[in-house]
Coordinates of C-alpha atoms and ligand atoms in Angstrom, one line a residue:
M129 CA 44.6 -38.7 -11.0
E130 CA 43.1 -42.1 -10.4
T131 CA 40.8 -40.8 -7.8
R132 CA 39.5 -37.9 -10.0
I133 CA 36.2 -38.1 -11.9
K134 CA 36.7 -38.7 -15.6
L135 CA 34.8 -36.6 -17.8
G136 CA 34.7 -36.0 -21.5
I137 CA 34.6 -32.4 -22.7
S138 CA 34.4 -30.6 -26.0
A139 CA 38.1 -29.6 -26.5
C140 CA 37.3 -25.9 -27.2
L141 CA 35.8 -25.5 -23.7
F142 CA 39.0 -26.9 -22.4
G143 CA 40.9 -24.1 -24.0
E144 CA 42.3 -25.9 -27.1
Q145 CA 42.4 -23.7 -30.1
V146 CA 40.3 -25.9 -32.3
R147 CA 37.3 -23.8 -33.3
Y148 CA 36.7 -23.2 -37.1
D149 CA 38.3 -19.8 -36.7
G150 CA 41.3 -21.0 -34.6
G151 CA 39.9 -19.8 -31.3
H152 CA 38.8 -21.5 -28.2
S153 CA 35.8 -21.3 -25.9
L154 CA 37.7 -21.7 -22.6
D155 CA 35.4 -21.9 -19.5
R156 CA 37.3 -21.0 -16.4
F157 CA 34.8 -22.6 -14.0
L158 CA 35.3 -25.9 -15.8
T159 CA 39.1 -25.8 -15.9
D160 CA 39.9 -24.0 -12.7
T161 CA 37.2 -25.0 -10.2
L162 CA 35.6 -28.2 -11.3
G163 CA 39.0 -29.1 -12.9
K164 CA 40.4 -29.8 -9.5
Y165 CA 38.1 -32.8 -9.0
V166 CA 38.0 -33.9 -12.7
E167 CA 40.3 -35.5 -15.2
Y168 CA 39.1 -34.3 -18.5
I169 CA 39.3 -36.2 -21.8
P170 CA 39.0 -33.5 -24.4
V171 CA 37.3 -34.4 -27.8
C172 CA 37.0 -32.2 -30.8
P173 CA 34.9 -34.1 -33.4
E174 CA 35.6 -31.7 -36.3
V175 CA 39.5 -31.7 -35.8
E176 CA 39.7 -35.4 -34.9
C177 CA 37.7 -36.5 -38.0
G178 CA 40.3 -34.8 -40.1
L179 CA 39.1 -31.2 -40.8
G180 CA 41.8 -28.6 -40.1
V181 CA 42.1 -25.4 -38.2
P182 CA 41.0 -22.9 -39.5
R183 CA 38.2 -24.5 -41.6
E184 CA 34.8 -23.4 -43.0
S185 CA 32.1 -23.1 -40.5
M186 CA 29.4 -25.7 -40.6
R187 CA 25.6 -26.2 -39.8
L188 CA 22.9 -28.8 -39.5
V189 CA 20.6 -29.1 -42.5
G190 CA 17.5 -31.1 -43.2
D191 CA 15.6 -33.6 -41.1
P192 CA 15.9 -33.1 -37.4
G193 CA 15.9 -36.8 -36.8
A194 CA 18.8 -37.4 -39.3
P195 CA 20.4 -34.1 -40.2
R196 CA 23.2 -33.5 -42.6
L197 CA 26.4 -31.7 -41.5
M198 CA 27.2 -29.2 -44.2
T199 CA 29.7 -26.3 -44.6
T200 CA 27.9 -23.0 -44.5
R201 CA 29.3 -21.2 -47.7
T202 CA 30.3 -24.1 -50.0
G203 CA 27.7 -26.7 -49.0
R204 CA 30.1 -29.6 -48.6
D205 CA 28.5 -32.5 -46.9
Y206 CA 30.7 -34.0 -44.1
T207 CA 27.9 -36.1 -42.5
E208 CA 29.3 -39.6 -43.5
R209 CA 32.9 -38.7 -42.4
M210 CA 31.7 -37.4 -39.1
L211 CA 29.3 -40.4 -38.5
K212 CA 32.0 -42.9 -39.3
W213 CA 34.5 -41.3 -37.0
A214 CA 32.0 -40.8 -34.2
R215 CA 31.1 -44.5 -34.1
K216 CA 34.8 -45.4 -33.7
R217 CA 35.4 -42.7 -31.1
V218 CA 32.6 -43.6 -28.8
A219 CA 33.7 -47.2 -28.9
D220 CA 37.2 -46.0 -27.8
L221 CA 35.7 -44.0 -25.0
E222 CA 34.2 -47.0 -23.5
H223 CA 37.6 -47.9 -22.1
R224 CA 38.0 -44.5 -20.3
N225 CA 35.5 -45.1 -17.5
L226 CA 33.8 -41.8 -18.1
C227 CA 31.4 -40.5 -15.5
G228 CA 29.9 -37.9 -17.9
F229 CA 30.4 -35.5 -20.8
I230 CA 30.3 -31.6 -21.0
F231 CA 29.4 -30.5 -24.5
K232 CA 29.8 -27.1 -26.3
S233 CA 26.4 -25.7 -26.9
N234 CA 25.0 -24.7 -30.2
S235 CA 27.6 -26.7 -32.2
P236 CA 26.5 -28.8 -35.2
S237 CA 29.0 -31.5 -34.1
S238 CA 29.0 -31.1 -30.3
G239 CA 25.7 -29.5 -29.2
M240 CA 23.5 -31.8 -27.2
K241 CA 20.3 -29.9 -27.5
R242 CA 18.5 -27.0 -29.3
V243 CA 21.1 -26.8 -32.1
K244 CA 20.0 -24.8 -35.0
I245 CA 18.9 -26.8 -38.0
Y246 CA 18.2 -25.3 -41.3
N247 CA 15.4 -26.3 -43.8
E248 CA 15.8 -26.0 -47.6
K249 CA 14.7 -22.3 -47.5
G250 CA 17.5 -21.5 -45.2
V251 CA 15.2 -21.0 -42.2
S252 CA 16.5 -22.3 -38.8
A253 CA 14.8 -23.9 -35.9
K254 CA 16.5 -24.8 -32.7
K255 CA 15.6 -28.5 -32.8
G256 CA 18.8 -30.2 -33.6
V257 CA 21.5 -32.4 -31.8
G258 CA 25.1 -32.3 -33.0
I259 CA 26.3 -35.4 -34.9
F260 CA 28.9 -36.5 -32.3
A261 CA 26.7 -35.5 -29.3
R262 CA 23.9 -37.7 -30.6
A263 CA 26.2 -40.6 -31.3
F264 CA 27.7 -40.3 -27.8
I265 CA 24.3 -40.0 -26.0
E266 CA 22.9 -43.0 -27.9
H267 CA 26.0 -45.1 -27.0
F268 CA 26.0 -44.0 -23.4
P269 CA 22.4 -43.4 -22.5
L270 CA 23.0 -43.7 -18.7
L271 CA 25.9 -41.2 -18.5
P272 CA 25.2 -37.7 -17.2
V273 CA 25.7 -35.0 -19.9
E274 CA 25.3 -31.3 -19.8
D275 CA 26.5 -28.3 -21.9
D276 CA 28.3 -25.2 -21.0
E277 CA 25.1 -23.1 -21.3
G278 CA 23.3 -25.5 -18.9
L279 CA 26.2 -25.3 -16.4
H280 CA 25.5 -21.6 -16.1
D281 CA 22.1 -22.4 -14.7
P282 CA 22.6 -23.0 -10.9
S283 CA 19.9 -25.7 -10.7
L284 CA 21.3 -27.6 -13.8
R285 CA 24.8 -27.2 -12.6
E286 CA 24.0 -28.6 -9.3
N287 CA 22.1 -31.6 -10.7
F288 CA 24.9 -32.4 -13.1
I289 CA 27.7 -32.2 -10.6
Q290 CA 25.7 -34.2 -8.1
R291 CA 25.1 -36.9 -10.7
I292 CA 28.8 -37.1 -11.7
F293 CA 29.9 -37.5 -8.1
F294 CA 27.2 -40.1 -7.6
F295 CA 28.3 -41.9 -10.8
K296 CA 31.9 -41.9 -9.5
R297 CA 30.8 -43.7 -6.4
W298 CA 28.7 -46.1 -8.4
R299 CA 31.7 -46.9 -10.6
A300 CA 33.8 -47.4 -7.6
L301 CA 31.4 -49.9 -6.3
L302 CA 31.3 -51.7 -9.6
A303 CA 35.2 -51.9 -9.6
Q304 CA 34.9 -54.1 -6.3
K305 CA 33.9 -57.7 -6.2
K306 CA 30.1 -57.8 -6.4
S307 CA 28.3 -58.6 -3.1
R308 CA 24.9 -58.0 -1.6
G309 CA 26.5 -56.5 1.4
S310 CA 28.4 -53.9 -0.7
L311 CA 25.2 -52.9 -2.5
V312 CA 23.1 -52.7 0.6
D313 CA 25.8 -50.4 2.1
F314 CA 25.9 -48.2 -1.0
H315 CA 22.1 -47.9 -0.9
T316 CA 22.0 -47.1 2.8
K317 CA 24.5 -44.2 2.4
N318 CA 22.8 -42.8 -0.6
K319 CA 19.2 -43.3 0.4
L320 CA 18.4 -39.6 1.2
L321 CA 20.1 -38.4 -2.0
I322 CA 18.0 -40.8 -4.0
L323 CA 14.9 -39.7 -2.1
S324 CA 15.8 -36.0 -3.1
H325 CA 15.5 -37.1 -6.7
S326 CA 12.5 -39.4 -6.6
L327 CA 10.3 -40.8 -3.9
K328 CA 9.0 -43.5 -6.3
H329 CA 12.5 -44.7 -7.2
H330 CA 13.5 -44.6 -3.5
Q331 CA 10.6 -46.8 -2.6
T332 CA 11.2 -49.3 -5.5
M333 CA 14.9 -49.5 -4.7
G334 CA 14.2 -50.0 -1.0
K335 CA 12.0 -53.0 -1.9
L336 CA 14.6 -54.4 -4.3
V337 CA 17.4 -54.1 -1.6
T338 CA 15.1 -55.8 1.0
R339 CA 14.7 -58.8 -1.4
A340 CA 18.4 -58.8 -2.3
K341 CA 19.2 -62.4 -1.1
D342 CA 16.4 -63.8 -3.4
I343 CA 17.8 -62.2 -6.6
P344 CA 20.8 -63.5 -8.5
L345 CA 23.7 -61.1 -7.9
R346 CA 24.1 -60.0 -11.5
D347 CA 20.4 -59.3 -11.9
L348 CA 20.4 -57.5 -8.6
Y349 CA 23.1 -55.1 -9.7
E350 CA 21.6 -54.5 -13.1
K351 CA 18.1 -53.8 -11.8
Y352 CA 19.6 -51.5 -9.1
Q353 CA 21.6 -49.6 -11.7
N354 CA 18.6 -49.1 -13.9
H355 CA 16.5 -47.7 -11.1
L356 CA 19.4 -45.5 -9.8
M357 CA 20.1 -43.9 -13.2
G358 CA 16.4 -43.4 -13.6
A359 CA 16.2 -41.6 -10.3
L360 CA 19.2 -39.4 -11.1
R361 CA 17.8 -38.2 -14.4
L362 CA 15.0 -36.7 -12.3
R363 CA 16.0 -33.3 -10.9
T364 CA 15.8 -32.4 -7.3
T365 CA 13.3 -29.6 -6.5
I366 CA 12.7 -27.4 -3.5
K367 CA 9.6 -29.5 -2.6
K368 CA 11.6 -32.8 -2.7
N369 CA 14.4 -31.3 -0.6
V370 CA 11.8 -30.0 1.9
Y371 CA 10.4 -33.6 2.2
V372 CA 13.9 -35.0 2.8
L373 CA 14.8 -32.3 5.4
Q374 CA 11.5 -33.0 7.3
H375 CA 12.2 -36.7 7.1
M376 CA 15.6 -36.2 8.8
I377 CA 14.1 -34.7 11.9
S378 CA 12.5 -38.1 12.7
F379 CA 15.9 -39.6 13.3
F380 CA 16.5 -37.5 16.3
K381 CA 13.5 -38.7 18.2
K382 CA 13.6 -36.7 21.4
K383 CA 17.2 -35.6 21.2
L384 CA 16.5 -32.2 19.6
S385 CA 15.2 -29.6 22.0
S386 CA 12.0 -28.0 21.2
D387 CA 13.9 -24.8 20.4
E388 CA 16.3 -26.6 18.0
K389 CA 13.3 -28.4 16.4
Q390 CA 11.5 -25.2 16.0
E391 CA 14.6 -23.4 14.6
F392 CA 15.1 -26.1 12.0
L393 CA 11.4 -26.1 10.9
E394 CA 11.6 -22.2 10.5
I395 CA 14.8 -22.6 8.3
I396 CA 13.1 -25.3 6.3
D397 CA 10.1 -22.9 5.8
Q398 CA 12.5 -20.1 4.7
Y399 CA 14.1 -22.4 2.3
H400 CA 10.6 -23.5 1.0
R401 CA 9.7 -19.9 0.4
G402 CA 13.0 -19.2 -1.5
Y403 CA 14.4 -16.9 1.1
V404 CA 17.5 -18.9 1.9
P405 CA 19.5 -21.6 -0.2
L406 CA 19.5 -25.3 0.5
L407 CA 23.0 -24.9 2.0
V408 CA 21.4 -23.2 5.1
P409 CA 19.2 -26.0 6.4
V410 CA 21.8 -28.6 5.4
T411 CA 24.5 -26.8 7.3
L412 CA 22.2 -26.6 10.4
M413 CA 21.4 -30.3 10.0
N414 CA 25.1 -31.2 9.8
H415 CA 25.5 -29.3 13.0
Y416 CA 22.8 -31.4 14.8
V417 CA 24.2 -34.6 13.3
R418 CA 27.6 -33.8 14.8
K419 CA 26.2 -32.5 18.1
Y420 CA 24.1 -35.6 18.7
D421 CA 26.3 -38.0 16.8
Q422 CA 23.4 -39.4 14.8
P423 CA 24.9 -42.6 13.2
Y424 CA 22.6 -43.0 10.2
L425 CA 22.6 -39.4 9.1
K426 CA 26.3 -38.8 9.5
E427 CA 26.8 -41.5 6.8
Q428 CA 24.4 -39.9 4.4
Y429 CA 25.9 -38.4 1.1
Y430 CA 22.9 -36.1 1.0
L431 CA 24.6 -34.0 3.7
D432 CA 28.0 -33.9 1.9
P433 CA 27.4 -34.8 -1.8
H434 CA 30.3 -32.7 -3.3
P435 CA 33.1 -30.4 -2.2
M436 CA 31.9 -27.0 -0.7
E437 CA 34.3 -25.2 -3.0
L438 CA 32.0 -25.8 -6.0
Q439 CA 29.5 -23.6 -4.2
L440 CA 26.5 -25.6 -5.1
R441 CA 23.2 -25.5 -3.1
N442 CA 24.1 -21.9 -2.6
H443 CA 21.2 -20.3 -4.6
A444 CA 17.8 -19.4 -3.3
Ligands
SF4_284 S1 32.3 -27.2 -30.6 FE1 33.1 -29.3 -30.9 S2 33.6 -29.4 -32.9 FE2 33.5 -27.3 -32.5 S3 35.5 -26.7 -31.9 FE3 34.5 -27.2 -30.0 S4 35.0 -29.3 -29.6 FE4 35.5 -28.9 -31.9

């Protein structure tokens, strides 16, 4: 279990019967597929702050910047109770080495975006953030977060999973004794993955690593982490991936035959046009890397960022 990625999860998505009506919102992809690589830490804010099951349903009311958590029928206000519990819970979670959190969408406690919030006339707008989700995100601004709805979108799912695997590698580096050599090694292996998120961050981080010996170690790690997390927050796009794939050809110099090069360029073009998924050019590139034993590319996480079974990079 130690090598698994630790993720917080809304307990109802994990299958716990904690919803207001005694049900759950089990998500089989999260438990059965992603669950093979993840150790979940389930959190149900409403149950853990002392509300029972079943209980009256709740909603957010008032100012989107500081909403109240009220029961729907009787209008009881649980805001203070939830806020007090949430502050303590996020502080406890600091010791769990989380690499991210998967929230239940549309919940006044756990929803991380576009939660319905009601005004005094009873009219709703999807502008709210659940009380616990907000406390969590404010406490852990660098951690990858997503909700179950977002994870049904192939691009958001891919981005989130790529980030948690990335985060796990970063945490593993932080667990070792700090050294410039380890940081440079980490950067070297993750370079193309960073480039697929942001050319700007890739350049800035490259310059930072080049000056590594002139920067105090602690500052170096801190600055690197800030740039890294900034890069990961930016989503990869087809255009960015095309840039990375084209960049990779340059590592073969004259080793690729003109037919192989032409084949690869054609596949990149098909990916660019949306005819084939990213998995196709990446698989072909992996084949060339093995065939010609290209030392730099074979170390790149870009070519193997997460287990195949998760079926990411598989959508055109
Ligand atoms: S959405 Fe959050 S508060 Fe509601 S049942 Fe699920 S975990 Fe509990």
